[in-house]
Amino acid sequence: MTRRTFIQHGLISASALILMPSAVASEPQVMTVTGPIAPEHMGFTLPHEHIMSIFGGQPSRIARYDEEKLFATAIPYLKMLKVFGVQTICECTGAYFGRRVDLLRRISQATGMQMLTNTGYYGAAHDRYVPEHAFHETVDQIAQRWIDEWEHGIDGTDIRPGFIKIGVDPGMPSDIDAKLIWAAGKTHLKTGLTIVSHTSGSTDAAVEQVAMLEERGVHPSAWVWAHAQHVKDSADLPPVARAGAWIGLDGIGDKTLMHHLDVLRALRRFGVLHRVLLSHDGNSFRHGNRPFKPYNAIFDQFIPLMKKANFTDADIHLITVENPRKAFAIRIRKTQPQMNADERR
Ligand SMILES: [Zn+2]
């Protein structure tokens, strides 16, 4: 029986969740680029956006931007989003494709928008943005680099990651993808940071990650299936949601509204709205002359459509406020150790 059939039969979803306080605080907290906040202060959250990236360009450890242009583009836009009620953005641009935590902090301070940045490496896009050292280092060594960013700050600043961002290519994980998944699991068990994984439409890659993490003691509720809207069959999503994982429906824009609404309706039918995250995967400052990818359709267009489709205010609050708060609160989420045969008798 493959892992896919396992999860479809619900056999993987039985593991109980054990919550542990993270190493730094007994109360769960959320880490923003300007410091820790209480999860209740996240408010309306966009859990997967990019303020800027160099995606499509050459990988670079510390990306350079035309800062004046970046600020002139991002700051007024974010101020507008704040007026519409967005309070927190999880910035998913990873190391080597444009993460600049110093600039994010300046933008956060200039706009009052709370922002989370990330640690981790992005192994999708055929590993183009995975740094050389990750190919020859051990899982422990890679995890230690990420844990160091949590403990000491990123790129010489005191800015700490608010989550772990990884990416994998479709299908069964390659060697390097497996390393990144395990390193993310190790980092989670040490820090309590949530793992956001660019997995896209590959159910095999999703199920395999959940299983690999569970085998190492990480509960699925510490894992977000990013870009899950790309699955061929929405029926693949509920078993993974029921196992406890977060289903990231990002990529909402003008042209995808009906598709996203269909997926969301399916998830409502399956009774798993409490595991759903909604975002645009927007980007206000991209590499080269790539156009601005807006991230305002959720409140301009999508929420009105949800209301027409009889989603209640409570549903909308659940998805845009409560789910992100639970998903990104820093807590070590362990699986219950499997009972051995003697105990079971
Ligand atoms: Zn993204």
PDB file of N, CA and C in Angstrom, residues 7 45-48 194-203 205-207 209-210 220-252 259-260 262-268 270-280 298 302 318-320 323-324 326-328 333:
ATOM      1  N   ILE A   7      -3.089   7.397   3.320  1.00  0.00           N
ATOM      2  CA  ILE A   7      -3.737   8.615   3.798  1.00  0.00           C
ATOM      3  C   ILE A   7      -5.178   8.662   3.329  1.00  0.00           C
ATOM      4  N   THR A  45      -5.030  38.256   8.345  1.00  0.00           N
ATOM      5  CA  THR A  45      -3.672  37.882   7.911  1.00  0.00           C
ATOM      6  C   THR A  45      -3.672  37.327   6.493  1.00  0.00           C
ATOM      7  N   LEU A  46      -2.705  37.775   5.712  1.00  0.00           N
ATOM      8  CA  LEU A  46      -2.436  37.162   4.407  1.00  0.00           C
ATOM      9  C   LEU A  46      -1.235  36.233   4.596  1.00  0.00           C
ATOM     10  N   PRO A  47      -1.466  34.929   4.603  1.00  0.00           N
ATOM     11  CA  PRO A  47      -0.421  33.999   5.024  1.00  0.00           C
ATOM     12  C   PRO A  47       0.600  33.604   3.962  1.00  0.00           C
ATOM     13  N   HIS A  48       0.427  34.060   2.719  1.00  0.00           N
ATOM     14  CA  HIS A  48       1.448  33.719   1.707  1.00  0.00           C
ATOM     15  C   HIS A  48       1.534  34.810   0.650  1.00  0.00           C
ATOM     16  N   THR A 194       6.470  26.957  12.313  1.00  0.00           N
ATOM     17  CA  THR A 194       5.648  26.221  11.347  1.00  0.00           C
ATOM     18  C   THR A 194       6.388  26.096  10.018  1.00  0.00           C
ATOM     19  N   ILE A 195       6.184  24.975   9.336  1.00  0.00           N
ATOM     20  CA  ILE A 195       6.830  24.712   8.047  1.00  0.00           C
ATOM     21  C   ILE A 195       5.844  25.019   6.923  1.00  0.00           C
ATOM     22  N   VAL A 196       6.191  25.977   6.077  1.00  0.00           N
ATOM     23  CA  VAL A 196       5.377  26.275   4.888  1.00  0.00           C
ATOM     24  C   VAL A 196       6.119  25.687   3.701  1.00  0.00           C
ATOM     25  N   SER A 197       5.499  24.732   3.023  1.00  0.00           N
ATOM     26  CA  SER A 197       6.207  24.047   1.949  1.00  0.00           C
ATOM     27  C   SER A 197       5.538  24.258   0.601  1.00  0.00           C
ATOM     28  N   HIS A 198       6.278  24.888  -0.306  1.00  0.00           N
ATOM     29  CA  HIS A 198       5.820  24.998  -1.696  1.00  0.00           C
ATOM     30  C   HIS A 198       5.737  23.579  -2.256  1.00  0.00           C
ATOM     31  N   THR A 199       4.498  23.084  -2.375  1.00  0.00           N
ATOM     32  CA  THR A 199       4.279  21.695  -2.799  1.00  0.00           C
ATOM     33  C   THR A 199       3.423  21.663  -4.046  1.00  0.00           C
ATOM     34  N   SER A 200       2.662  22.734  -4.272  1.00  0.00           N
ATOM     35  CA  SER A 200       1.827  22.903  -5.452  1.00  0.00           C
ATOM     36  C   SER A 200       0.851  21.740  -5.603  1.00  0.00           C
ATOM     37  N   GLY A 201       0.574  21.304  -6.843  1.00  0.00           N
ATOM     38  CA  GLY A 201      -0.502  20.342  -7.047  1.00  0.00           C
ATOM     39  C   GLY A 201      -0.137  18.888  -6.825  1.00  0.00           C
ATOM     40  N   SER A 202       1.051  18.618  -6.329  1.00  0.00           N
ATOM     41  CA  SER A 202       1.499  17.234  -6.223  1.00  0.00           C
ATOM     42  C   SER A 202       1.039  16.588  -4.915  1.00  0.00           C
ATOM     43  N   THR A 203      -0.039  15.805  -5.009  1.00  0.00           N
ATOM     44  CA  THR A 203      -0.541  15.113  -3.823  1.00  0.00           C
ATOM     45  C   THR A 203       0.502  14.130  -3.295  1.00  0.00           C
ATOM     46  N   ALA A 205       3.730  14.411  -3.360  1.00  0.00           N
ATOM     47  CA  ALA A 205       4.739  15.161  -2.596  1.00  0.00           C
ATOM     48  C   ALA A 205       4.168  15.601  -1.248  1.00  0.00           C
ATOM     49  N   ALA A 206       2.875  15.934  -1.223  1.00  0.00           N
ATOM     50  CA  ALA A 206       2.253  16.387   0.029  1.00  0.00           C
ATOM     51  C   ALA A 206       2.160  15.233   1.027  1.00  0.00           C
ATOM     52  N   VAL A 207       1.617  14.120   0.565  1.00  0.00           N
ATOM     53  CA  VAL A 207       1.400  12.974   1.452  1.00  0.00           C
ATOM     54  C   VAL A 207       2.740  12.448   1.962  1.00  0.00           C
ATOM     55  N   GLN A 209       5.473  14.151   2.388  1.00  0.00           N
ATOM     56  CA  GLN A 209       6.034  15.063   3.403  1.00  0.00           C
ATOM     57  C   GLN A 209       5.373  14.862   4.764  1.00  0.00           C
ATOM     58  N   VAL A 210       4.035  14.753   4.751  1.00  0.00           N
ATOM     59  CA  VAL A 210       3.320  14.541   6.014  1.00  0.00           C
ATOM     60  C   VAL A 210       3.839  13.260   6.678  1.00  0.00           C
ATOM     61  N   PRO A 220       1.370  16.763  11.764  1.00  0.00           N
ATOM     62  CA  PRO A 220       1.005  17.462  10.510  1.00  0.00           C
ATOM     63  C   PRO A 220       0.542  18.901  10.718  1.00  0.00           C
ATOM     64  N   SER A 221       0.050  19.251  11.906  1.00  0.00           N
ATOM     65  CA  SER A 221      -0.416  20.633  12.113  1.00  0.00           C
ATOM     66  C   SER A 221       0.731  21.638  12.120  1.00  0.00           C
ATOM     67  N   ALA A 222       1.963  21.157  12.031  1.00  0.00           N
ATOM     68  CA  ALA A 222       3.114  22.060  11.906  1.00  0.00           C
ATOM     69  C   ALA A 222       3.486  22.296  10.449  1.00  0.00           C
ATOM     70  N   TRP A 223       2.632  21.851   9.537  1.00  0.00           N
ATOM     71  CA  TRP A 223       2.988  21.864   8.112  1.00  0.00           C
ATOM     72  C   TRP A 223       1.888  22.484   7.248  1.00  0.00           C
ATOM     73  N   VAL A 224       2.279  23.383   6.357  1.00  0.00           N
ATOM     74  CA  VAL A 224       1.338  24.031   5.431  1.00  0.00           C
ATOM     75  C   VAL A 224       1.620  23.553   4.002  1.00  0.00           C
ATOM     76  N   TRP A 225       0.581  23.052   3.362  1.00  0.00           N
ATOM     77  CA  TRP A 225       0.676  22.658   1.941  1.00  0.00           C
ATOM     78  C   TRP A 225       0.460  23.915   1.102  1.00  0.00           C
ATOM     79  N   ALA A 226       1.544  24.574   0.710  1.00  0.00           N
ATOM     80  CA  ALA A 226       1.418  25.820  -0.065  1.00  0.00           C
ATOM     81  C   ALA A 226       1.084  25.513  -1.527  1.00  0.00           C
ATOM     82  N   HIS A 227       0.223  26.327  -2.090  1.00  0.00           N
ATOM     83  CA  HIS A 227      -0.245  26.225  -3.484  1.00  0.00           C
ATOM     84  C   HIS A 227      -1.098  24.971  -3.712  1.00  0.00           C
ATOM     85  N   ALA A 228      -1.819  24.565  -2.686  1.00  0.00           N
ATOM     86  CA  ALA A 228      -2.648  23.351  -2.773  1.00  0.00           C
ATOM     87  C   ALA A 228      -3.801  23.501  -3.768  1.00  0.00           C
ATOM     88  N   GLN A 229      -4.088  24.757  -4.180  1.00  0.00           N
ATOM     89  CA  GLN A 229      -5.186  24.958  -5.141  1.00  0.00           C
ATOM     90  C   GLN A 229      -4.900  24.307  -6.488  1.00  0.00           C
ATOM     91  N   HIS A 230      -3.628  23.915  -6.718  1.00  0.00           N
ATOM     92  CA  HIS A 230      -3.270  23.315  -8.008  1.00  0.00           C
ATOM     93  C   HIS A 230      -3.557  21.820  -8.096  1.00  0.00           C
ATOM     94  N   VAL A 231      -4.064  21.192  -7.052  1.00  0.00           N
ATOM     95  CA  VAL A 231      -4.356  19.741  -7.172  1.00  0.00           C
ATOM     96  C   VAL A 231      -5.390  19.502  -8.264  1.00  0.00           C
ATOM     97  N   LYS A 232      -5.246  18.382  -8.943  1.00  0.00           N
ATOM     98  CA  LYS A 232      -6.204  18.048 -10.014  1.00  0.00           C
ATOM     99  C   LYS A 232      -7.571  17.770  -9.426  1.00  0.00           C
ATOM    100  N   ASP A 233      -7.607  17.118  -8.266  1.00  0.00           N
ATOM    101  CA  ASP A 233      -8.878  16.717  -7.670  1.00  0.00           C
ATOM    102  C   ASP A 233      -8.941  17.231  -6.227  1.00  0.00           C
ATOM    103  N   SER A 234      -9.905  18.126  -5.974  1.00  0.00           N
ATOM    104  CA  SER A 234     -10.030  18.700  -4.624  1.00  0.00           C
ATOM    105  C   SER A 234     -10.223  17.631  -3.554  1.00  0.00           C
ATOM    106  N   ALA A 235     -10.692  16.462  -3.949  1.00  0.00           N
ATOM    107  CA  ALA A 235     -10.918  15.379  -2.984  1.00  0.00           C
ATOM    108  C   ALA A 235      -9.600  14.877  -2.381  1.00  0.00           C
ATOM    109  N   ASP A 236      -8.470  15.244  -2.980  1.00  0.00           N
ATOM    110  CA  ASP A 236      -7.164  14.887  -2.385  1.00  0.00           C
ATOM    111  C   ASP A 236      -6.890  15.693  -1.111  1.00  0.00           C
ATOM    112  N   LEU A 237      -7.554  16.847  -0.975  1.00  0.00           N
ATOM    113  CA  LEU A 237      -7.182  17.759   0.117  1.00  0.00           C
ATOM    114  C   LEU A 237      -7.738  17.350   1.493  1.00  0.00           C
ATOM    115  N   PRO A 238      -9.021  16.934   1.587  1.00  0.00           N
ATOM    116  CA  PRO A 238      -9.571  16.678   2.923  1.00  0.00           C
ATOM    117  C   PRO A 238      -8.807  15.657   3.776  1.00  0.00           C
ATOM    118  N   PRO A 239      -8.324  14.529   3.202  1.00  0.00           N
ATOM    119  CA  PRO A 239      -7.600  13.600   4.088  1.00  0.00           C
ATOM    120  C   PRO A 239      -6.357  14.238   4.710  1.00  0.00           C
ATOM    121  N   VAL A 240      -5.686  15.077   3.934  1.00  0.00           N
ATOM    122  CA  VAL A 240      -4.478  15.734   4.441  1.00  0.00           C
ATOM    123  C   VAL A 240      -4.871  16.767   5.508  1.00  0.00           C
ATOM    124  N   ALA A 241      -5.991  17.455   5.250  1.00  0.00           N
ATOM    125  CA  ALA A 241      -6.505  18.415   6.240  1.00  0.00           C
ATOM    126  C   ALA A 241      -6.914  17.686   7.513  1.00  0.00           C
ATOM    127  N   ARG A 242      -7.575  16.531   7.357  1.00  0.00           N
ATOM    128  CA  ARG A 242      -8.028  15.784   8.541  1.00  0.00           C
ATOM    129  C   ARG A 242      -6.856  15.233   9.334  1.00  0.00           C
ATOM    130  N   ALA A 243      -5.756  14.967   8.654  1.00  0.00           N
ATOM    131  CA  ALA A 243      -4.542  14.543   9.384  1.00  0.00           C
ATOM    132  C   ALA A 243      -4.021  15.698  10.240  1.00  0.00           C
ATOM    133  N   GLY A 244      -4.480  16.918   9.943  1.00  0.00           N
ATOM    134  CA  GLY A 244      -4.102  18.075  10.754  1.00  0.00           C
ATOM    135  C   GLY A 244      -3.323  19.136  10.002  1.00  0.00           C
ATOM    136  N   ALA A 245      -2.926  18.846   8.757  1.00  0.00           N
ATOM    137  CA  ALA A 245      -2.114  19.806   8.001  1.00  0.00           C
ATOM    138  C   ALA A 245      -2.967  21.004   7.558  1.00  0.00           C
ATOM    139  N   TRP A 246      -2.282  22.095   7.253  1.00  0.00           N
ATOM    140  CA  TRP A 246      -2.938  23.306   6.752  1.00  0.00           C
ATOM    141  C   TRP A 246      -2.953  23.278   5.237  1.00  0.00           C
ATOM    142  N   ILE A 247      -4.117  23.644   4.668  1.00  0.00           N
ATOM    143  CA  ILE A 247      -4.269  23.646   3.218  1.00  0.00           C
ATOM    144  C   ILE A 247      -4.159  25.092   2.744  1.00  0.00           C
ATOM    145  N   GLY A 248      -3.066  25.424   2.077  1.00  0.00           N
ATOM    146  CA  GLY A 248      -2.828  26.794   1.622  1.00  0.00           C
ATOM    147  C   GLY A 248      -3.402  27.009   0.237  1.00  0.00           C
ATOM    148  N   LEU A 249      -4.564  27.685   0.178  1.00  0.00           N
ATOM    149  CA  LEU A 249      -5.117  28.083  -1.117  1.00  0.00           C
ATOM    150  C   LEU A 249      -4.626  29.501  -1.360  1.00  0.00           C
ATOM    151  N   ASP A 250      -3.492  29.609  -2.011  1.00  0.00           N
ATOM    152  CA  ASP A 250      -2.972  30.947  -2.307  1.00  0.00           C
ATOM    153  C   ASP A 250      -3.135  31.158  -3.811  1.00  0.00           C
ATOM    154  N   GLY A 251      -2.559  32.203  -4.336  1.00  0.00           N
ATOM    155  CA  GLY A 251      -2.691  32.433  -5.775  1.00  0.00           C
ATOM    156  C   GLY A 251      -4.037  33.021  -6.191  1.00  0.00           C
ATOM    157  N   ILE A 252      -4.803  33.569  -5.244  1.00  0.00           N
ATOM    158  CA  ILE A 252      -6.081  34.187  -5.615  1.00  0.00           C
ATOM    159  C   ILE A 252      -5.824  35.477  -6.390  1.00  0.00           C
ATOM    160  N   HIS A 259     -12.324  29.374  -9.583  1.00  0.00           N
ATOM    161  CA  HIS A 259     -11.631  28.132  -9.217  1.00  0.00           C
ATOM    162  C   HIS A 259     -11.426  28.055  -7.702  1.00  0.00           C
ATOM    163  N   HIS A 260     -10.934  29.137  -7.131  1.00  0.00           N
ATOM    164  CA  HIS A 260     -10.716  29.131  -5.682  1.00  0.00           C
ATOM    165  C   HIS A 260     -12.028  28.939  -4.918  1.00  0.00           C
ATOM    166  N   ASP A 262     -14.640  27.298  -5.995  1.00  0.00           N
ATOM    167  CA  ASP A 262     -15.020  25.880  -6.124  1.00  0.00           C
ATOM    168  C   ASP A 262     -14.260  25.013  -5.123  1.00  0.00           C
ATOM    169  N   VAL A 263     -12.940  25.253  -5.008  1.00  0.00           N
ATOM    170  CA  VAL A 263     -12.142  24.445  -4.080  1.00  0.00           C
ATOM    171  C   VAL A 263     -12.621  24.683  -2.648  1.00  0.00           C
ATOM    172  N   LEU A 264     -12.902  25.940  -2.349  1.00  0.00           N
ATOM    173  CA  LEU A 264     -13.337  26.275  -0.991  1.00  0.00           C
ATOM    174  C   LEU A 264     -14.699  25.646  -0.671  1.00  0.00           C
ATOM    175  N   ARG A 265     -15.578  25.651  -1.672  1.00  0.00           N
ATOM    176  CA  ARG A 265     -16.883  24.985  -1.479  1.00  0.00           C
ATOM    177  C   ARG A 265     -16.687  23.504  -1.217  1.00  0.00           C
ATOM    178  N   ALA A 266     -15.787  22.893  -1.966  1.00  0.00           N
ATOM    179  CA  ALA A 266     -15.524  21.457  -1.768  1.00  0.00           C
ATOM    180  C   ALA A 266     -15.015  21.233  -0.344  1.00  0.00           C
ATOM    181  N   LEU A 267     -14.124  22.089   0.111  1.00  0.00           N
ATOM    182  CA  LEU A 267     -13.566  21.909   1.460  1.00  0.00           C
ATOM    183  C   LEU A 267     -14.637  22.133   2.525  1.00  0.00           C
ATOM    184  N   ARG A 268     -15.571  23.032   2.245  1.00  0.00           N
ATOM    185  CA  ARG A 268     -16.693  23.214   3.174  1.00  0.00           C
ATOM    186  C   ARG A 268     -17.531  21.943   3.223  1.00  0.00           C
ATOM    187  N   PHE A 270     -16.593  18.985   2.768  1.00  0.00           N
ATOM    188  CA  PHE A 270     -15.845  17.965   3.504  1.00  0.00           C
ATOM    189  C   PHE A 270     -15.630  18.340   4.973  1.00  0.00           C
ATOM    190  N   GLY A 271     -16.089  19.523   5.345  1.00  0.00           N
ATOM    191  CA  GLY A 271     -16.018  19.913   6.764  1.00  0.00           C
ATOM    192  C   GLY A 271     -14.623  20.239   7.257  1.00  0.00           C
ATOM    193  N   VAL A 272     -13.768  20.792   6.382  1.00  0.00           N
ATOM    194  CA  VAL A 272     -12.394  21.075   6.818  1.00  0.00           C
ATOM    195  C   VAL A 272     -11.997  22.551   6.663  1.00  0.00           C
ATOM    196  N   LEU A 273     -12.975  23.450   6.718  1.00  0.00           N
ATOM    197  CA  LEU A 273     -12.628  24.879   6.605  1.00  0.00           C
ATOM    198  C   LEU A 273     -11.683  25.332   7.711  1.00  0.00           C
ATOM    199  N   HIS A 274     -11.701  24.622   8.835  1.00  0.00           N
ATOM    200  CA  HIS A 274     -10.826  24.998   9.950  1.00  0.00           C
ATOM    201  C   HIS A 274      -9.346  24.686   9.676  1.00  0.00           C
ATOM    202  N   ARG A 275      -9.027  24.139   8.498  1.00  0.00           N
ATOM    203  CA  ARG A 275      -7.611  23.904   8.156  1.00  0.00           C
ATOM    204  C   ARG A 275      -7.172  24.740   6.954  1.00  0.00           C
ATOM    205  N   VAL A 276      -7.994  25.689   6.510  1.00  0.00           N
ATOM    206  CA  VAL A 276      -7.727  26.388   5.244  1.00  0.00           C
ATOM    207  C   VAL A 276      -7.074  27.749   5.465  1.00  0.00           C
ATOM    208  N   LEU A 277      -6.088  28.058   4.650  1.00  0.00           N
ATOM    209  CA  LEU A 277      -5.464  29.384   4.629  1.00  0.00           C
ATOM    210  C   LEU A 277      -5.667  29.980   3.239  1.00  0.00           C
ATOM    211  N   LEU A 278      -5.999  31.266   3.195  1.00  0.00           N
ATOM    212  CA  LEU A 278      -6.250  31.937   1.908  1.00  0.00           C
ATOM    213  C   LEU A 278      -5.245  33.046   1.680  1.00  0.00           C
ATOM    214  N   SER A 279      -4.652  33.083   0.484  1.00  0.00           N
ATOM    215  CA  SER A 279      -3.728  34.179   0.182  1.00  0.00           C
ATOM    216  C   SER A 279      -3.595  34.339  -1.330  1.00  0.00           C
ATOM    217  N   HIS A 280      -2.790  35.318  -1.758  1.00  0.00           N
ATOM    218  CA  HIS A 280      -2.679  35.615  -3.191  1.00  0.00           C
ATOM    219  C   HIS A 280      -1.378  35.123  -3.814  1.00  0.00           C
ATOM    220  N   ILE A 298      -8.626  39.290  -2.342  1.00  0.00           N
ATOM    221  CA  ILE A 298      -9.407  38.584  -1.310  1.00  0.00           C
ATOM    222  C   ILE A 298     -10.484  39.487  -0.732  1.00  0.00           C
ATOM    223  N   PHE A 302     -12.991  38.492  -3.547  1.00  0.00           N
ATOM    224  CA  PHE A 302     -13.259  37.106  -3.155  1.00  0.00           C
ATOM    225  C   PHE A 302     -14.227  36.997  -1.982  1.00  0.00           C
ATOM    226  N   LEU A 318     -12.991  32.756  10.479  1.00  0.00           N
ATOM    227  CA  LEU A 318     -12.203  31.543  10.732  1.00  0.00           C
ATOM    228  C   LEU A 318     -11.008  31.477   9.780  1.00  0.00           C
ATOM    229  N   ILE A 319     -11.301  31.671   8.490  1.00  0.00           N
ATOM    230  CA  ILE A 319     -10.268  31.454   7.475  1.00  0.00           C
ATOM    231  C   ILE A 319      -9.241  32.580   7.446  1.00  0.00           C
ATOM    232  N   THR A 320      -9.684  33.811   7.670  1.00  0.00           N
ATOM    233  CA  THR A 320      -8.754  34.931   7.499  1.00  0.00           C
ATOM    234  C   THR A 320      -8.082  35.379   8.803  1.00  0.00           C
ATOM    235  N   ASN A 323      -7.575  30.847  11.604  1.00  0.00           N
ATOM    236  CA  ASN A 323      -6.683  29.812  11.086  1.00  0.00           C
ATOM    237  C   ASN A 323      -5.226  30.279  11.020  1.00  0.00           C
ATOM    238  N   PRO A 324      -4.942  31.459  10.439  1.00  0.00           N
ATOM    239  CA  PRO A 324      -3.545  31.893  10.419  1.00  0.00           C
ATOM    240  C   PRO A 324      -2.949  32.050  11.827  1.00  0.00           C
ATOM    241  N   LYS A 326      -3.678  30.306  14.463  1.00  0.00           N
ATOM    242  CA  LYS A 326      -3.309  28.977  14.967  1.00  0.00           C
ATOM    243  C   LYS A 326      -2.131  28.407  14.201  1.00  0.00           C
ATOM    244  N   ALA A 327      -2.133  28.623  12.885  1.00  0.00           N
ATOM    245  CA  ALA A 327      -1.080  28.016  12.055  1.00  0.00           C
ATOM    246  C   ALA A 327       0.296  28.585  12.405  1.00  0.00           C
ATOM    247  N   PHE A 328       0.376  29.882  12.697  1.00  0.00           N
ATOM    248  CA  PHE A 328       1.687  30.525  12.857  1.00  0.00           C
ATOM    249  C   PHE A 328       2.091  30.793  14.304  1.00  0.00           C
ATOM    250  N   ARG A 333       4.948  21.041  17.866  1.00  0.00           N
ATOM    251  CA  ARG A 333       3.806  20.144  17.672  1.00  0.00           C
ATOM    252  C   ARG A 333       4.323  18.741  17.384  1.00  0.00           C
TER     253      ARG A 333
END
